[in-house]
XYZ file of C-alpha atoms in Angstrom:
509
model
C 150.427 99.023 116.769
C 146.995 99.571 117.931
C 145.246 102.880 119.485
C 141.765 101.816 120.988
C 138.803 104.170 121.492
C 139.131 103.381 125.487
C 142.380 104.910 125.074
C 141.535 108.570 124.278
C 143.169 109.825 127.872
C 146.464 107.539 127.383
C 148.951 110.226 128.165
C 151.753 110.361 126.049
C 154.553 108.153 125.536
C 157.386 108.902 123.170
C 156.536 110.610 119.262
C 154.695 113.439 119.204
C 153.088 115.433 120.971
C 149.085 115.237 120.937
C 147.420 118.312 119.289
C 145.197 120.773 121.143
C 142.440 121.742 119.350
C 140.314 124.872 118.831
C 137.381 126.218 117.518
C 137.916 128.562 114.442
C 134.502 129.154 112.643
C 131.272 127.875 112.001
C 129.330 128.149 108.889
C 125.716 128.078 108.971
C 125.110 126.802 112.678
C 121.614 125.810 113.461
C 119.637 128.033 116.307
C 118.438 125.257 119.090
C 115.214 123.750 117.716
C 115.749 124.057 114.009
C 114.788 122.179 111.606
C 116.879 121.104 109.541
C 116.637 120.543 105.499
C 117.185 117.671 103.753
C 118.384 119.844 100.846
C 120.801 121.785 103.134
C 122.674 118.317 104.664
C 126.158 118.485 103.464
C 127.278 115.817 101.325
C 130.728 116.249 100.098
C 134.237 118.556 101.312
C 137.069 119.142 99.884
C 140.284 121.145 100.226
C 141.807 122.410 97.260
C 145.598 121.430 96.514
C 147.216 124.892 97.971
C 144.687 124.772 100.986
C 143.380 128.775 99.943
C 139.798 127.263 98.794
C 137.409 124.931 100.270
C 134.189 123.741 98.505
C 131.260 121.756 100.013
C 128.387 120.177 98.238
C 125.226 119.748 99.625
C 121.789 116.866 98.941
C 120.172 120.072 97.373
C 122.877 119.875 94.094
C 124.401 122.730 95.629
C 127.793 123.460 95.668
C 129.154 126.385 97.562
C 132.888 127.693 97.636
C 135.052 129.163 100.547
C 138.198 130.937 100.266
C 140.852 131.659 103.181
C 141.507 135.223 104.158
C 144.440 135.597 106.624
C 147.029 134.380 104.139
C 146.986 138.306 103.178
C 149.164 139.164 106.191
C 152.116 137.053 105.970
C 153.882 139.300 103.804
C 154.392 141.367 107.076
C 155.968 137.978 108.686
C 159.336 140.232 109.323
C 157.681 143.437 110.292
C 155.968 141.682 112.828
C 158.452 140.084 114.039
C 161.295 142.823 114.270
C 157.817 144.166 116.817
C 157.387 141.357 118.660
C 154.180 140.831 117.638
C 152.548 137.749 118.324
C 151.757 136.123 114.386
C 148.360 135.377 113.855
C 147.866 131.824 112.623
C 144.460 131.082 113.160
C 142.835 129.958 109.933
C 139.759 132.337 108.747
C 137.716 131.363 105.928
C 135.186 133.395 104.360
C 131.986 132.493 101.879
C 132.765 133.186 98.116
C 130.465 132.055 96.249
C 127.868 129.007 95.435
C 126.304 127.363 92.150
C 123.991 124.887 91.529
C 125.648 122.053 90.451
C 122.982 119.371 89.561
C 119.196 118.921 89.134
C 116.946 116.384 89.935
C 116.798 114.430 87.072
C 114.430 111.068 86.145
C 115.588 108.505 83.738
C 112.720 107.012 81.683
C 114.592 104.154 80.208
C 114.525 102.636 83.890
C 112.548 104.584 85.629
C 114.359 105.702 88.276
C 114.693 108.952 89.666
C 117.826 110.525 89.557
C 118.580 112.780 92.797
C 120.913 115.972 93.248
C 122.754 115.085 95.688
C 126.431 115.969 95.214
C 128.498 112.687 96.021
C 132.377 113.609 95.693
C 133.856 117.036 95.049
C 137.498 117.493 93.686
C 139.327 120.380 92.285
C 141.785 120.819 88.925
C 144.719 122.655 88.905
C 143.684 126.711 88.866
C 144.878 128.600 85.707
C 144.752 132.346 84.988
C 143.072 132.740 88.424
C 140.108 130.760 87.302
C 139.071 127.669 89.622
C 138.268 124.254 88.143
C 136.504 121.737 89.988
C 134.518 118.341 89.062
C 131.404 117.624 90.821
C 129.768 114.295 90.491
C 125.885 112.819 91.916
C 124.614 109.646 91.344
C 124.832 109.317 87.266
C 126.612 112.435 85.853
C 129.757 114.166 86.703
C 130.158 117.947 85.485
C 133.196 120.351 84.968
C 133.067 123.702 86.810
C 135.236 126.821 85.921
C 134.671 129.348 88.459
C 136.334 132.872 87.221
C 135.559 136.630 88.230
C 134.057 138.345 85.560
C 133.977 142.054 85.170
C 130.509 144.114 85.612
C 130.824 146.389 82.511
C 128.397 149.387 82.871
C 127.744 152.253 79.963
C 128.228 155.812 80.988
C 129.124 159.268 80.135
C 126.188 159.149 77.320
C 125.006 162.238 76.279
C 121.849 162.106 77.793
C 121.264 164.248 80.550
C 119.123 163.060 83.306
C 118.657 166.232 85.296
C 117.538 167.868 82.088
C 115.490 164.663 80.165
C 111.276 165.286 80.372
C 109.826 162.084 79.751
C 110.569 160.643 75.680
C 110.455 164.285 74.631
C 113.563 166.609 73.413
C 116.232 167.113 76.010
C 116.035 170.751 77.603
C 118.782 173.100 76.523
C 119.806 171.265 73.793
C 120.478 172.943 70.799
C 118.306 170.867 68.143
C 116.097 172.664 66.783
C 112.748 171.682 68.024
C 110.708 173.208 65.243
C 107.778 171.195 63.986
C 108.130 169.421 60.540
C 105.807 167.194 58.631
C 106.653 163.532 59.321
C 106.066 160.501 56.941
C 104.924 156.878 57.881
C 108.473 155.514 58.189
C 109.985 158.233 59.659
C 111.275 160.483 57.718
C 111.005 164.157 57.448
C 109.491 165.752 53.798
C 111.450 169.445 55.393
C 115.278 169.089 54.940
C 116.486 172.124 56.553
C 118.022 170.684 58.922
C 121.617 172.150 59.604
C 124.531 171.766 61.927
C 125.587 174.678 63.558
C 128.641 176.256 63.501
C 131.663 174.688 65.188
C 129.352 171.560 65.651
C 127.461 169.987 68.970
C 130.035 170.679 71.479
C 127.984 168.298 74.188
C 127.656 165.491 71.954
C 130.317 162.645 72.638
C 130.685 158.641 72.236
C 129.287 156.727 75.501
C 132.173 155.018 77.266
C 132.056 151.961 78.863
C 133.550 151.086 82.272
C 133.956 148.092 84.870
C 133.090 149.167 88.451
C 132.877 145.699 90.093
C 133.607 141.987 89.377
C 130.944 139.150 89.888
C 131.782 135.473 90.596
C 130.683 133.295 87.813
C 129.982 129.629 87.766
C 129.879 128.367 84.168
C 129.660 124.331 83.555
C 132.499 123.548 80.979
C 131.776 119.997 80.531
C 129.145 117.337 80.895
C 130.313 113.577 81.423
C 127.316 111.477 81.432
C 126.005 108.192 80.497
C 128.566 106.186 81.291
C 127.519 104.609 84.627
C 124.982 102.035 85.242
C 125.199 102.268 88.959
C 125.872 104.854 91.464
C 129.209 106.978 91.228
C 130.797 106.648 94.422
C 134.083 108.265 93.826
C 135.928 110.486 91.021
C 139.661 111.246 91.501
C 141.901 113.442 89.823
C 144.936 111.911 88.242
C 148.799 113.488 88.759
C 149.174 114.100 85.003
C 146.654 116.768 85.311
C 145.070 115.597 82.287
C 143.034 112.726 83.371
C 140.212 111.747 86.349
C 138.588 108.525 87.269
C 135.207 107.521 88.097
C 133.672 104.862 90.084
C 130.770 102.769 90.807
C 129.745 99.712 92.012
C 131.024 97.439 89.154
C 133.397 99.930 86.962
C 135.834 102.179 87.120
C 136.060 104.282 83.581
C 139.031 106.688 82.755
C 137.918 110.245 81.393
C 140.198 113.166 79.603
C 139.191 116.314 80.803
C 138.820 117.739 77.387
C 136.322 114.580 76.020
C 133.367 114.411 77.425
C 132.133 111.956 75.165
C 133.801 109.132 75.482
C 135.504 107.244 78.512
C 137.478 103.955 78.373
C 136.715 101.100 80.865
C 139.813 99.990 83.033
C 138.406 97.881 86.199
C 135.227 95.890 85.093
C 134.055 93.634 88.031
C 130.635 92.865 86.553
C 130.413 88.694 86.563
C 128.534 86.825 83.628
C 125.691 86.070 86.024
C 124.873 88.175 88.811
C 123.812 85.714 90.948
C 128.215 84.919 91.146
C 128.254 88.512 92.740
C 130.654 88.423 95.530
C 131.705 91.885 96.300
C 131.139 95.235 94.725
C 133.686 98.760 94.380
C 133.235 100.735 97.421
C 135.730 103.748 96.938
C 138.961 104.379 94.185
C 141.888 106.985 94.459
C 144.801 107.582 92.060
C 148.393 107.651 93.415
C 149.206 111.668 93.978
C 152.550 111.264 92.242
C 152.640 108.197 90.092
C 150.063 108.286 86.932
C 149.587 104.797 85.973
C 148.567 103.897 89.696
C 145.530 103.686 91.736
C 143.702 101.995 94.068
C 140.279 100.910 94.471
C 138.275 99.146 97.672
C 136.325 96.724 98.177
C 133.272 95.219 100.352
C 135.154 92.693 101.556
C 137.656 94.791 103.164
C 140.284 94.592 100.770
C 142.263 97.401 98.571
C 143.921 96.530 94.937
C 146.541 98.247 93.709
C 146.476 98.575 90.153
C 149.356 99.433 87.308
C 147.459 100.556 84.055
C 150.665 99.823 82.024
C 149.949 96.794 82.705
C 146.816 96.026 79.870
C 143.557 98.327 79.361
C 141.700 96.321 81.040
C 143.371 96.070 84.590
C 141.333 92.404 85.402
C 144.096 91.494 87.291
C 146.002 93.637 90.366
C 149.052 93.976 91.042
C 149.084 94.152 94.886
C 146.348 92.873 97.243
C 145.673 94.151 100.190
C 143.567 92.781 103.339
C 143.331 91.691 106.628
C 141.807 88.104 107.541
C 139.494 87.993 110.345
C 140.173 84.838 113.209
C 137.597 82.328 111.829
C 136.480 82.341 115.908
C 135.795 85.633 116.116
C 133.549 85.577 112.586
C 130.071 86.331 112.931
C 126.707 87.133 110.858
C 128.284 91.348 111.407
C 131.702 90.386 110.062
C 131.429 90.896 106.589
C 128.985 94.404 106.436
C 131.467 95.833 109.021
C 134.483 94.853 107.048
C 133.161 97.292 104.086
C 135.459 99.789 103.414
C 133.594 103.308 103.142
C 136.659 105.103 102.030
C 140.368 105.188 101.051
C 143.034 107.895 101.178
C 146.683 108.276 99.612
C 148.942 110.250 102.308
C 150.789 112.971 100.299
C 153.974 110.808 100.236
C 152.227 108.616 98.195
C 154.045 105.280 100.124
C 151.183 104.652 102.877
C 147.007 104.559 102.485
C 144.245 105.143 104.711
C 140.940 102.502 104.642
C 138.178 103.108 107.005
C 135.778 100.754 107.881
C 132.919 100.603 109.866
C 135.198 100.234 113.238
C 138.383 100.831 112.355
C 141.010 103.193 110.469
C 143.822 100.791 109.009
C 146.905 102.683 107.880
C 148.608 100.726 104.973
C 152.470 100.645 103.685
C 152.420 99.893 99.799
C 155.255 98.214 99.981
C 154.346 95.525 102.550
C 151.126 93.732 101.437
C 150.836 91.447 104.518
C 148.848 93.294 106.738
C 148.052 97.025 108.315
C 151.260 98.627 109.949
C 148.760 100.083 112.152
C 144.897 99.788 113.007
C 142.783 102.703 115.108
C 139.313 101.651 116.908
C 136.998 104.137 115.997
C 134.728 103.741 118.436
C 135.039 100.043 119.900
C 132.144 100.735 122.282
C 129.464 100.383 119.444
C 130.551 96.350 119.319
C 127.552 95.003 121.665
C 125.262 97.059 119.714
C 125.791 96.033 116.347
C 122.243 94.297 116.030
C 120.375 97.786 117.006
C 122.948 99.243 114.459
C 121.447 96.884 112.181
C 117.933 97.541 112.719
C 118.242 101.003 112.410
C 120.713 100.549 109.198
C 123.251 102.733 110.837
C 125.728 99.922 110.127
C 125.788 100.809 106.515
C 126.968 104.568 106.787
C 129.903 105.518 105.218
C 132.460 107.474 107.087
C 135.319 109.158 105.075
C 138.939 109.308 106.219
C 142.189 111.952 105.946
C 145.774 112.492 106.421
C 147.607 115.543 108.057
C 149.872 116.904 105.145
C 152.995 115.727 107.092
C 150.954 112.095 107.248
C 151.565 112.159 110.873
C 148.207 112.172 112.347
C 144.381 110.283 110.391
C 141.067 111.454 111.372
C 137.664 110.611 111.054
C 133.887 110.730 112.363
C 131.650 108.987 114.446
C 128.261 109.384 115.826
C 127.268 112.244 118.342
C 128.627 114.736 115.812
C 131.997 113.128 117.327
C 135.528 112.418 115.214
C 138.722 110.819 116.289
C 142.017 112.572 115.566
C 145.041 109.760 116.166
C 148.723 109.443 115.730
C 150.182 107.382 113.215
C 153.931 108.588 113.944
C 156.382 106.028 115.776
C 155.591 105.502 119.330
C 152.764 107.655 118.930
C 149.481 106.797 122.019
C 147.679 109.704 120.595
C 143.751 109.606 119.956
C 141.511 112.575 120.685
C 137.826 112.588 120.855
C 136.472 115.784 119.802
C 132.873 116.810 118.852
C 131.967 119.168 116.579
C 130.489 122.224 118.155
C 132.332 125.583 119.201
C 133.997 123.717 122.726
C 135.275 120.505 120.604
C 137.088 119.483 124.059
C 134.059 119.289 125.506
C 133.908 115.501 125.835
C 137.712 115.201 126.906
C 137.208 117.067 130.351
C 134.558 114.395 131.252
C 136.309 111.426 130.618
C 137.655 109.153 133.627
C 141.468 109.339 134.713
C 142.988 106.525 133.494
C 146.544 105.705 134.244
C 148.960 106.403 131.243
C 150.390 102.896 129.646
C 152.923 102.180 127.639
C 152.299 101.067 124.087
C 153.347 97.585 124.925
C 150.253 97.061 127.104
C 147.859 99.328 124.588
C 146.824 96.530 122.438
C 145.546 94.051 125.286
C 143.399 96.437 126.312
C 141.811 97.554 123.238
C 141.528 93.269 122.271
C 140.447 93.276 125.762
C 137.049 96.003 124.908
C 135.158 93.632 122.523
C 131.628 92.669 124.376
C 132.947 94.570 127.592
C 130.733 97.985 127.155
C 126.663 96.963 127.074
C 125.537 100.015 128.438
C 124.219 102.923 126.324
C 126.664 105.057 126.435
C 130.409 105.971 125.026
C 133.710 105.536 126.418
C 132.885 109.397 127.789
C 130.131 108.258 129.446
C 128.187 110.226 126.944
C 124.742 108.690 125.530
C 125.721 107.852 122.073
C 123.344 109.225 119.521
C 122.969 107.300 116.129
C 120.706 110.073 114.249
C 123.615 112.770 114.346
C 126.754 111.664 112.786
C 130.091 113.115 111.295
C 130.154 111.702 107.868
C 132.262 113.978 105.964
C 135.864 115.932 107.266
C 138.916 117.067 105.381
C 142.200 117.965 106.655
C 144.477 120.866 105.473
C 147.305 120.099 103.055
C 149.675 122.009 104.293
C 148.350 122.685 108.106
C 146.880 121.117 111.331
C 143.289 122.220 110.358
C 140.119 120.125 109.987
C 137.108 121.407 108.156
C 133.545 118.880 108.874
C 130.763 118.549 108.195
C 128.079 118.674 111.055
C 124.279 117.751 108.927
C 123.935 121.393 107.609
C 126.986 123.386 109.810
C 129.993 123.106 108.486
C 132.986 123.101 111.549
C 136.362 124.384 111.327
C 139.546 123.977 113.447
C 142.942 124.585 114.418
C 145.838 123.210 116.524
């Protein structure tokens, strides 16, 4: 099965039914003509596992937290109903709270500058209504708790401020205030002093109270030193225990509790480096099963590994990749079969690559090929060598599931991203762009006559070399500068959260 990007209009045909999409909210949306900041460029997004929290990291270290706020009315589900009231199921997020999660750092071993940007972001399971999240840039990945912590103030003290001149003796109080003769270190040579009867009846121990709670941000652990090359992906492990991270050559196990030592499982690294065939583009453990993941390759290919199998996982135990016609090979073939990113569904049985042109959806169980590819944007094929100028052909684009693993999605240039249907029988792919009209583009595409998925692949075979113009399928001038990078989907709705350079969209369907 095969859903091309010249396909977006295909009406229908059998599974279900294409989503309609909405604008929800918009976090810090740029005013037309701003500059933007490098620092402020999102980098990183990430639901959390109950869908209640989302956290973004930024190229400034930043990381900043967003929590959902209409989940608070569903208790009134019946009341509502029993009123016929319509149920309001539009997604609202609100801002929580932020940290700073890295600093620029400089390592003088190998001179090399060491920059903030956050690369991955993945949360822990939450306990005692604390939030736990790892963070990871370049070299060191770090262990956030993220807990409300009461603002304890001291009151009720005895002095009075309405009465208090200055340092001197409170007004109305019933010290005596006669002078006595003082000595160096304070103490008095005239030792009259006496209580009076039935004591100080306005004297009383200060109390201490907490008005308000604070957000706080406190780094639990520190895993460092462990990578020789840029981290490219952590990943929490099912057992709740565990994470993996990734870079180029390695992939090293961590405990969440040791943050001095790791153990190396995948170790790609040849004797010489001139033998260097392929590198570690992107790794994900299974969401159910804790002795499996996966890990990516740039060559296009994904390896399933069982660490049961030895500590040293050398060898996989699944392979899985898609040969290329030798006639259709050409200088582009190999830098465009790099996978930028790879995805478990929640089911755990299928995967999600992305590459530069395509989303392949992957069954586990059947090694021998894609059960389904998606052209991204197909149009971008005759321009590959400006692509390559401009090194626009080595951006990585992430990937997601819907929670029911129905629908994949991902971005594109233009501040565009491509919702399609992975169901049976399903035609659907939706262009949408990130701003507050994300149909925008859809009411300016041609009609097209709907066709049945019988005839869908020869016509998206048939779009190779056929588009030279500079423009989309929407007949939209395709702009490489802007580009959708970074999107999550909800884990338990039909809502997408992305990541626009420094605006961060949200929607619904």
């Amino acid at each position: 099965m095969k859903n091309g990007g010249a396909e977006a209009a295909v009406a229908w045909v059998g599974g279900t039914q294409p989503l309609e999409w909405k604008f929800s909210q918009v976090f810090g949306e740029r005013t037309a003509g701003e500059e933007v900041q490098e620092v402020d460029i999102i980098s990183a997004i990430e639901f959390d596992r109950t869908g209640d929290h989302l956290a973004t990291g930024d190229r400034g270290g930043r990381v900043v937290l967003f929590e959902r706020t209409d989940t608070h009315h569903v208790g009134h589900r019946r009341d509502l109903e029993k009123m016929d009231h319509p149920i309001n199921r539009h997604p609202e997020f609100r801002y929580k709270t932020e940290f700073q999660s890295h600093e620029p750092e400089f390592d003088y071993l190998k001179s090399l500058e060491i920059e903030e940007k956050i690369n991955k972001i993945r949360w822990c399971q939450s306990a005692n209504g604390s939030l736990f999240l790892l963070s990871t840039n370049d070299k060191t990945i770090k262990f956030w708790k993220v807990q409300e912590k009461k603002v304890k103030n001291v009151c009720d003290t005895n002095v009075n401020s309405t009465k208090a001149m200055g340092n001197g003796p409170i007004v109305g109080s019933s010290i005596s205030t006669t002078s006595k003769q003082y000595i160096a270190n304070g103490g008095c040579t005239n030792n009259d002093f006496s209580f009076p009867t039935g004591g100080f009846p306005s004297l009383h121990l200060p109390v201490v109270t907490s008005h308000e709670s604070n957000l706080m941000a406190r780094c639990r652990r520190i895993y460092a030193h462990a990578h020789d090359y840029h981290i490219n992906s952590i990943s929490n492990n099912s057992d709740g225990e565990t994470f993996i991270s990734a870079d180029d050559l390695r992939i090293n196990l961590w405990n969440l509790e040791i943050s001095n030592q790791s153990f190396n499982i995948v170790d790609v690294k040849p004797a010489n480096m001139e033998d260097l065939t392929e590198v570690i583009t992107s790794a994900e453990f299974h969401p159910t099963h804790c002795n499996t993941l996966a890990y990516s390759s740039s060559k296009g290919s994904i390896r399933l590994i069982d660490m049961r199998q030895s500590a040293l996982c050398d060898t996989h135990s699944k392979l899985f990749e898609e040969q290329e016609a030798p006639s259709s090979r050409s200088f582009f073939t190999e830098i465009i079969a790099s996978i930028s990113d790879i995805k478990f569904a929640k089911d755990g049985r299928h995967m999600l690559s992305r590459d530069y042109m395509t989303l392949k959806l992957w069954d586990i169980n059947m090694d021998s090929g894609p059960v389904a590819t998606f052209q991204v944007h197909e149009y971008l094929r005759p321009k590959l060598c400006d692509l390559y100028e401009n090194d626009s052909i080595f951006d990585k684009f992430e990937c997601c599931l819907s929670g029911d693993g129905l629908r994949v999605a991902t971005g594109s240039y233009s501040n565009l991203f491509r919702v399609f249907g992975c169901s049976e029988g399903s035609t659907e792919a939706t262009t949408l762009e990130s701003s507050k009209n994300p149909m925008r583009r859809q009411g300016q595409m041609p009609s097209r006559p709907s066709r049945s998925l019988g005839s869908l692949s020869g016509v998206v075979r048939g779009v190779k070399g056929a588009d030279n113009s500079g423009v989309d399928t929407n007949g939209n001038t395709f702009d490489f500068t802007t580009k959708l990078l970074h999107l999550a989907w909800h884990p338990t709705e039909n809502s997408l959260a992305c990541a626009a350079s420094n605006s961060l969209y949200m929607y619904y369907a």
